[in-house]
């Protein structure tokens, strides 16, 4: 695991956007350029700065999304696309609508209004597999360490499926629903922990004081379904991009180790 510690949120987002851009460009210049680059994407406040920077690079002609296929992590059950808190709406509002060459048919987001959630999830996994898997999954993390909507005690081998949201998550996400946790949908469709860790690379954004326990659990904690983020320790290409504020619960040794070793790393 790499842990890339940046001074603040802006720097973390710039680093992550540059990393993703470099991966897309190297794919498009490499031997596999005839197939699309498959990118997994999250919602939440953490990736917003990354989306802004990627969109800027795209608008200024530095980075093309014409050969990129995306799969989003999750979607609330029961919110239509036009609901301003649906993840479909979020992704278009914060990212896809700002790209000049993203093909609409290359965007994949779970349909939270489906009549058959099991079939929707099965088809999603099959579609990911049809592309040969995900090249790079960018993710965020909940304060309880959830990846996508894989709450504590979700199997670390889980696949795309229906998830019950915990009271804690509904309280945290209530800030987007008039501060009323009851208005937050009780269920979501979500890729599994196993879906994320099957990706060739995983890049997780962890920023802010409120994520300090989750960062420590991801990096130092035992691998445990209590903190589903800890499954990343078993992945061979996991990168955590974080800011200083999130480092408060790391031991001094861990913090110094990653600062030191990353001086030698290059994108
Ligand atoms: C939601 C999403 C997660 C996301 C998390 C953190 O629960 N389902 O995928 O990582 O929020 O959001 P934020 O980045 O706003 O802290």
Short mmCIF file of C-alpha atoms and ligand atoms in Angstrom, two decimals:
data_model
loop_
_atom_site.label_atom_id
_atom_site.label_comp_id
_atom_site.label_asym_id
_atom_site.label_seq_id
_atom_site.Cartn_x
_atom_site.Cartn_y
_atom_site.Cartn_z
CA UNK A 1 0.00 0.00 0.00
CA UNK A 2 1.11 3.53 -0.79
CA UNK A 3 -0.02 6.38 1.44
CA UNK A 4 0.47 9.75 -0.22
CA UNK A 5 0.19 12.50 2.37
CA UNK A 6 -0.53 15.97 1.00
CA UNK A 7 -0.58 19.22 2.93
CA UNK A 8 -4.23 20.02 2.35
CA UNK A 9 -7.37 19.04 0.46
CA UNK A 10 -6.47 21.01 -2.69
CA UNK A 11 -3.07 19.33 -3.00
CA UNK A 12 -4.58 15.89 -2.37
CA UNK A 13 -7.09 16.46 -5.18
CA UNK A 14 -4.44 17.75 -7.57
CA UNK A 15 -2.23 14.76 -6.86
CA UNK A 16 -5.10 12.29 -7.38
CA UNK A 17 -6.28 13.99 -10.60
CA UNK A 18 -2.75 13.99 -12.02
CA UNK A 19 -2.36 10.32 -11.11
CA UNK A 20 -5.61 9.36 -12.87
CA UNK A 21 -4.77 11.52 -15.90
CA UNK A 22 -1.34 9.89 -16.18
CA UNK A 23 -2.92 6.42 -16.08
CA UNK A 24 -5.45 7.26 -18.80
CA UNK A 25 -2.75 8.78 -21.02
CA UNK A 26 -0.38 5.88 -20.56
CA UNK A 27 -3.21 3.44 -21.38
CA UNK A 28 -4.07 5.37 -24.54
CA UNK A 29 -0.43 5.34 -25.63
CA UNK A 30 0.14 1.69 -24.80
CA UNK A 31 -0.49 -1.70 -26.35
CA UNK A 32 -4.03 -1.89 -24.94
CA UNK A 33 -5.25 1.37 -26.45
CA UNK A 34 -7.84 -0.43 -28.59
CA UNK A 35 -9.90 -1.23 -25.51
CA UNK A 36 -11.27 1.48 -23.20
CA UNK A 37 -9.71 2.51 -19.91
CA UNK A 38 -12.17 1.41 -17.24
CA UNK A 39 -12.46 3.87 -14.36
CA UNK A 40 -14.46 3.34 -11.15
CA UNK A 41 -15.81 6.51 -9.55
CA UNK A 42 -17.27 7.65 -6.23
CA UNK A 43 -19.63 10.35 -5.06
CA UNK A 44 -19.30 12.41 -1.87
CA UNK A 45 -17.55 15.66 -1.03
CA UNK A 46 -14.05 14.09 -1.11
CA UNK A 47 -13.76 13.65 -4.90
CA UNK A 48 -15.23 17.04 -5.89
CA UNK A 49 -11.81 18.72 -6.20
CA UNK A 50 -10.54 15.79 -8.26
CA UNK A 51 -13.50 16.07 -10.62
CA UNK A 52 -12.92 19.81 -11.02
CA UNK A 53 -9.27 19.30 -11.92
CA UNK A 54 -9.96 16.41 -14.32
CA UNK A 55 -12.67 18.49 -16.02
CA UNK A 56 -10.28 21.44 -16.33
CA UNK A 57 -7.64 19.24 -17.96
CA UNK A 58 -10.29 17.84 -20.30
CA UNK A 59 -11.66 21.26 -21.27
CA UNK A 60 -8.17 22.58 -21.93
CA UNK A 61 -7.38 19.69 -24.24
CA UNK A 62 -4.81 18.02 -21.97
CA UNK A 63 -6.83 14.87 -21.27
CA UNK A 64 -9.42 12.99 -23.29
CA UNK A 65 -12.25 10.87 -21.89
CA UNK A 66 -13.27 9.56 -25.33
CA UNK A 67 -11.71 6.17 -24.59
CA UNK A 68 -12.82 5.97 -20.93
CA UNK A 69 -15.69 3.86 -19.59
CA UNK A 70 -16.86 4.63 -16.05
CA UNK A 71 -18.63 2.60 -13.38
CA UNK A 72 -19.94 4.37 -10.31
CA UNK A 73 -19.76 2.80 -6.90
CA UNK A 74 -23.28 3.15 -5.65
CA UNK A 75 -26.74 4.70 -5.81
CA UNK A 76 -29.56 5.25 -3.33
CA UNK A 77 -32.61 3.05 -3.78
CA UNK A 78 -35.73 5.04 -4.59
CA UNK A 79 -34.24 8.32 -5.83
CA UNK A 80 -34.93 9.14 -9.50
CA UNK A 81 -32.18 10.63 -11.68
CA UNK A 82 -33.59 14.14 -11.40
CA UNK A 83 -33.53 14.08 -7.57
CA UNK A 84 -30.69 16.42 -6.63
CA UNK A 85 -29.35 13.92 -4.07
CA UNK A 86 -29.31 10.93 -6.40
CA UNK A 87 -25.79 9.89 -7.28
CA UNK A 88 -26.77 9.99 -10.97
CA UNK A 89 -27.55 13.71 -10.55
CA UNK A 90 -24.39 14.29 -8.49
CA UNK A 91 -22.13 12.72 -11.09
CA UNK A 92 -23.60 14.68 -13.99
CA UNK A 93 -23.71 17.93 -12.04
CA UNK A 94 -20.16 17.65 -10.67
CA UNK A 95 -18.38 15.85 -13.45
CA UNK A 96 -19.87 14.37 -16.61
CA UNK A 97 -21.67 17.55 -17.73
CA UNK A 98 -18.31 19.37 -17.65
CA UNK A 99 -16.46 16.97 -19.94
CA UNK A 100 -16.23 17.75 -23.64
CA UNK A 101 -15.74 14.24 -25.02
CA UNK A 102 -17.21 11.75 -22.53
CA UNK A 103 -19.64 9.47 -24.36
CA UNK A 104 -22.97 9.17 -22.49
CA UNK A 105 -23.10 5.46 -23.36
CA UNK A 106 -19.76 4.96 -21.58
CA UNK A 107 -21.23 6.08 -18.22
CA UNK A 108 -22.48 3.30 -15.95
CA UNK A 109 -24.41 4.06 -12.76
CA UNK A 110 -26.54 1.56 -10.86
CA UNK A 111 -30.26 2.25 -11.30
CA UNK A 112 -31.78 2.82 -7.87
CA UNK A 113 -35.29 2.88 -9.36
CA UNK A 114 -35.10 -0.65 -10.75
CA UNK A 115 -37.94 -3.09 -10.10
CA UNK A 116 -35.42 -5.90 -9.83
CA UNK A 117 -32.41 -4.87 -7.73
CA UNK A 118 -30.84 -8.33 -7.76
CA UNK A 119 -30.89 -8.45 -11.56
CA UNK A 120 -29.61 -4.88 -11.80
CA UNK A 121 -26.63 -5.80 -9.62
CA UNK A 122 -25.95 -9.05 -11.46
CA UNK A 123 -25.95 -7.19 -14.79
CA UNK A 124 -23.59 -4.54 -13.37
CA UNK A 125 -21.03 -7.14 -12.33
CA UNK A 126 -21.38 -8.85 -15.72
CA UNK A 127 -20.85 -5.56 -17.56
CA UNK A 128 -17.70 -4.80 -15.54
CA UNK A 129 -16.45 -8.30 -16.36
CA UNK A 130 -17.26 -7.79 -20.06
CA UNK A 131 -14.65 -5.00 -20.14
CA UNK A 132 -12.08 -7.22 -18.47
CA UNK A 133 -12.54 -5.58 -15.05
CA UNK A 134 -11.81 -2.12 -13.71
CA UNK A 135 -8.40 -0.61 -14.35
CA UNK A 136 -8.52 1.98 -11.59
CA UNK A 137 -11.18 2.43 -8.94
CA UNK A 138 -11.16 5.81 -7.23
CA UNK A 139 -13.12 5.82 -3.97
CA UNK A 140 -13.93 7.83 -0.91
CA UNK A 141 -14.52 6.51 2.56
CA UNK A 142 -17.17 6.97 5.24
CA UNK A 143 -16.28 8.02 8.80
CA UNK A 144 -16.97 4.40 9.79
CA UNK A 145 -14.58 3.20 7.10
CA UNK A 146 -17.19 2.13 4.57
CA UNK A 147 -16.10 1.87 0.94
CA UNK A 148 -18.97 2.58 -1.46
CA UNK A 149 -21.93 1.60 0.78
CA UNK A 150 -20.22 -1.41 2.31
CA UNK A 151 -20.99 -0.69 5.93
CA UNK A 152 -19.20 -2.31 8.89
CA UNK A 153 -19.53 -6.10 8.86
CA UNK A 154 -20.22 -6.36 5.14
CA UNK A 155 -18.24 -9.31 3.84
CA UNK A 156 -14.85 -8.38 2.49
CA UNK A 157 -15.66 -10.77 -0.39
CA UNK A 158 -19.00 -9.06 -1.18
CA UNK A 159 -20.13 -8.31 -4.72
CA UNK A 160 -22.55 -5.70 -6.09
CA UNK A 161 -25.84 -5.87 -4.20
CA UNK A 162 -28.45 -4.19 -2.00
CA UNK A 163 -27.13 -2.59 1.19
CA UNK A 164 -28.93 -1.40 4.32
CA UNK A 165 -27.47 1.90 5.49
CA UNK A 166 -26.54 2.17 9.15
CA UNK A 167 -28.10 4.81 11.38
CA UNK A 168 -24.64 6.41 11.64
CA UNK A 169 -24.36 6.79 7.87
CA UNK A 170 -27.89 8.18 7.58
CA UNK A 171 -27.04 10.74 10.28
CA UNK A 172 -23.80 11.73 8.49
CA UNK A 173 -25.48 11.91 5.07
CA UNK A 174 -28.47 13.76 6.57
CA UNK A 175 -26.55 16.98 5.90
CA UNK A 176 -27.64 16.66 2.28
CA UNK A 177 -31.28 15.93 3.21
CA UNK A 178 -32.33 18.99 5.27
CA UNK A 179 -30.31 17.61 8.20
CA UNK A 180 -32.96 14.92 8.61
CA UNK A 181 -31.54 11.37 8.71
CA UNK A 182 -35.05 10.01 8.19
CA UNK A 183 -35.08 11.56 4.73
CA UNK A 184 -31.92 9.65 3.75
CA UNK A 185 -32.91 6.49 1.86
CA UNK A 186 -32.54 3.43 4.07
CA UNK A 187 -31.05 1.29 1.32
CA UNK A 188 -28.67 1.60 -1.60
CA UNK A 189 -27.25 -0.46 -4.41
CA UNK A 190 -23.50 -0.75 -4.09
CA UNK A 191 -20.54 -2.49 -5.61
CA UNK A 192 -19.05 -4.97 -3.16
CA UNK A 193 -15.77 -4.80 -1.32
CA UNK A 194 -14.67 -7.66 -3.58
CA UNK A 195 -15.73 -5.68 -6.67
CA UNK A 196 -13.45 -2.84 -5.59
CA UNK A 197 -10.51 -5.00 -4.59
CA UNK A 198 -10.73 -6.95 -7.88
CA UNK A 199 -9.76 -3.74 -9.68
CA UNK A 200 -6.21 -3.57 -10.95
CA UNK A 201 -5.61 -0.42 -8.92
CA UNK A 202 -7.55 1.27 -6.14
CA UNK A 203 -7.07 4.93 -5.20
CA UNK A 204 -8.90 6.05 -2.06
CA UNK A 205 -9.25 9.69 -0.99
CA UNK A 206 -9.26 10.31 2.75
CA UNK A 207 -9.33 13.90 3.98
CA UNK A 208 -10.33 15.88 7.03
CA UNK A 209 -10.15 15.38 10.80
CA UNK A 210 -13.39 13.40 10.83
CA UNK A 211 -11.72 10.66 8.74
CA UNK A 212 -8.69 10.24 11.04
CA UNK A 213 -9.93 7.03 12.68
CA UNK A 214 -10.89 5.59 9.31
CA UNK A 215 -7.45 6.38 7.86
CA UNK A 216 -5.72 4.69 10.81
CA UNK A 217 -8.01 1.66 10.45
CA UNK A 218 -7.24 1.48 6.72
CA UNK A 219 -3.47 1.73 7.10
CA UNK A 220 -2.64 0.33 10.53
CA UNK A 221 -5.66 -1.61 11.70
CA UNK A 222 -6.10 -5.35 11.44
CA UNK A 223 -7.91 -6.56 8.34
CA UNK A 224 -11.45 -6.78 9.62
CA UNK A 225 -14.97 -6.55 8.26
CA UNK A 226 -15.60 -4.02 11.05
CA UNK A 227 -13.70 -1.51 8.92
CA UNK A 228 -14.36 -2.57 5.34
CA UNK A 229 -11.65 -0.13 4.18
CA UNK A 230 -9.07 -2.41 5.81
CA UNK A 231 -9.58 -4.91 2.94
CA UNK A 232 -7.29 -2.61 0.92
CA UNK A 233 -4.33 -4.04 2.85
CA UNK A 234 -4.83 -7.24 0.85
CA UNK A 235 -4.78 -5.42 -2.48
CA UNK A 236 -1.58 -5.33 -4.46
CA UNK A 237 -2.11 -1.87 -5.97
CA UNK A 238 -3.83 0.21 -3.31
CA UNK A 239 -3.02 3.89 -2.92
CA UNK A 240 -4.39 6.14 -0.21
CA UNK A 241 -4.25 9.86 -1.03
CA UNK A 242 -4.87 11.86 2.12
CA UNK A 243 -4.37 15.27 3.68
CA UNK A 244 -2.53 16.19 6.87
CA UNK A 245 -5.80 16.69 8.73
CA UNK A 246 -6.71 13.03 8.31
CA UNK A 247 -3.38 11.82 9.74
CA UNK A 248 -4.14 12.61 13.39
CA UNK A 249 -4.67 9.02 14.48
CA UNK A 250 -1.67 7.51 12.69
CA UNK A 251 1.31 6.67 14.86
CA UNK A 252 4.21 9.06 14.42
CA UNK A 253 6.29 6.20 12.99
CA UNK A 254 3.70 5.37 10.32
CA UNK A 255 3.32 9.02 9.38
CA UNK A 256 7.07 9.53 9.07
CA UNK A 257 7.54 6.28 7.16
CA UNK A 258 5.14 7.22 4.39
CA UNK A 259 6.41 10.80 4.13
CA UNK A 260 9.93 9.46 3.81
CA UNK A 261 9.27 6.69 1.30
CA UNK A 262 7.03 8.84 -0.90
CA UNK A 263 9.90 11.28 -1.41
CA UNK A 264 11.34 8.55 -3.61
CA UNK A 265 8.09 7.62 -5.39
CA UNK A 266 7.22 8.94 -8.81
CA UNK A 267 3.87 8.81 -10.59
C1 LIG B 1 -21.24 8.08 0.94
C2 LIG B 1 -20.85 7.27 -0.28
C3 LIG B 1 -19.42 6.80 -0.20
C4 LIG B 1 -18.52 7.95 0.13
C5 LIG B 1 -18.91 8.51 1.48
C6 LIG B 1 -18.00 9.61 1.97
O1 LIG B 1 -21.60 7.31 2.02
N1 LIG B 1 -21.70 6.14 -0.48
O2 LIG B 1 -19.06 6.21 -1.44
O3 LIG B 1 -17.19 7.54 0.13
O4 LIG B 1 -20.23 9.00 1.34
O5 LIG B 1 -18.46 10.85 1.57
P1 LIG B 1 -17.65 12.19 1.77
O6 LIG B 1 -16.58 12.18 0.76
O7 LIG B 1 -18.66 13.27 1.52
O8 LIG B 1 -17.14 12.20 3.16
#
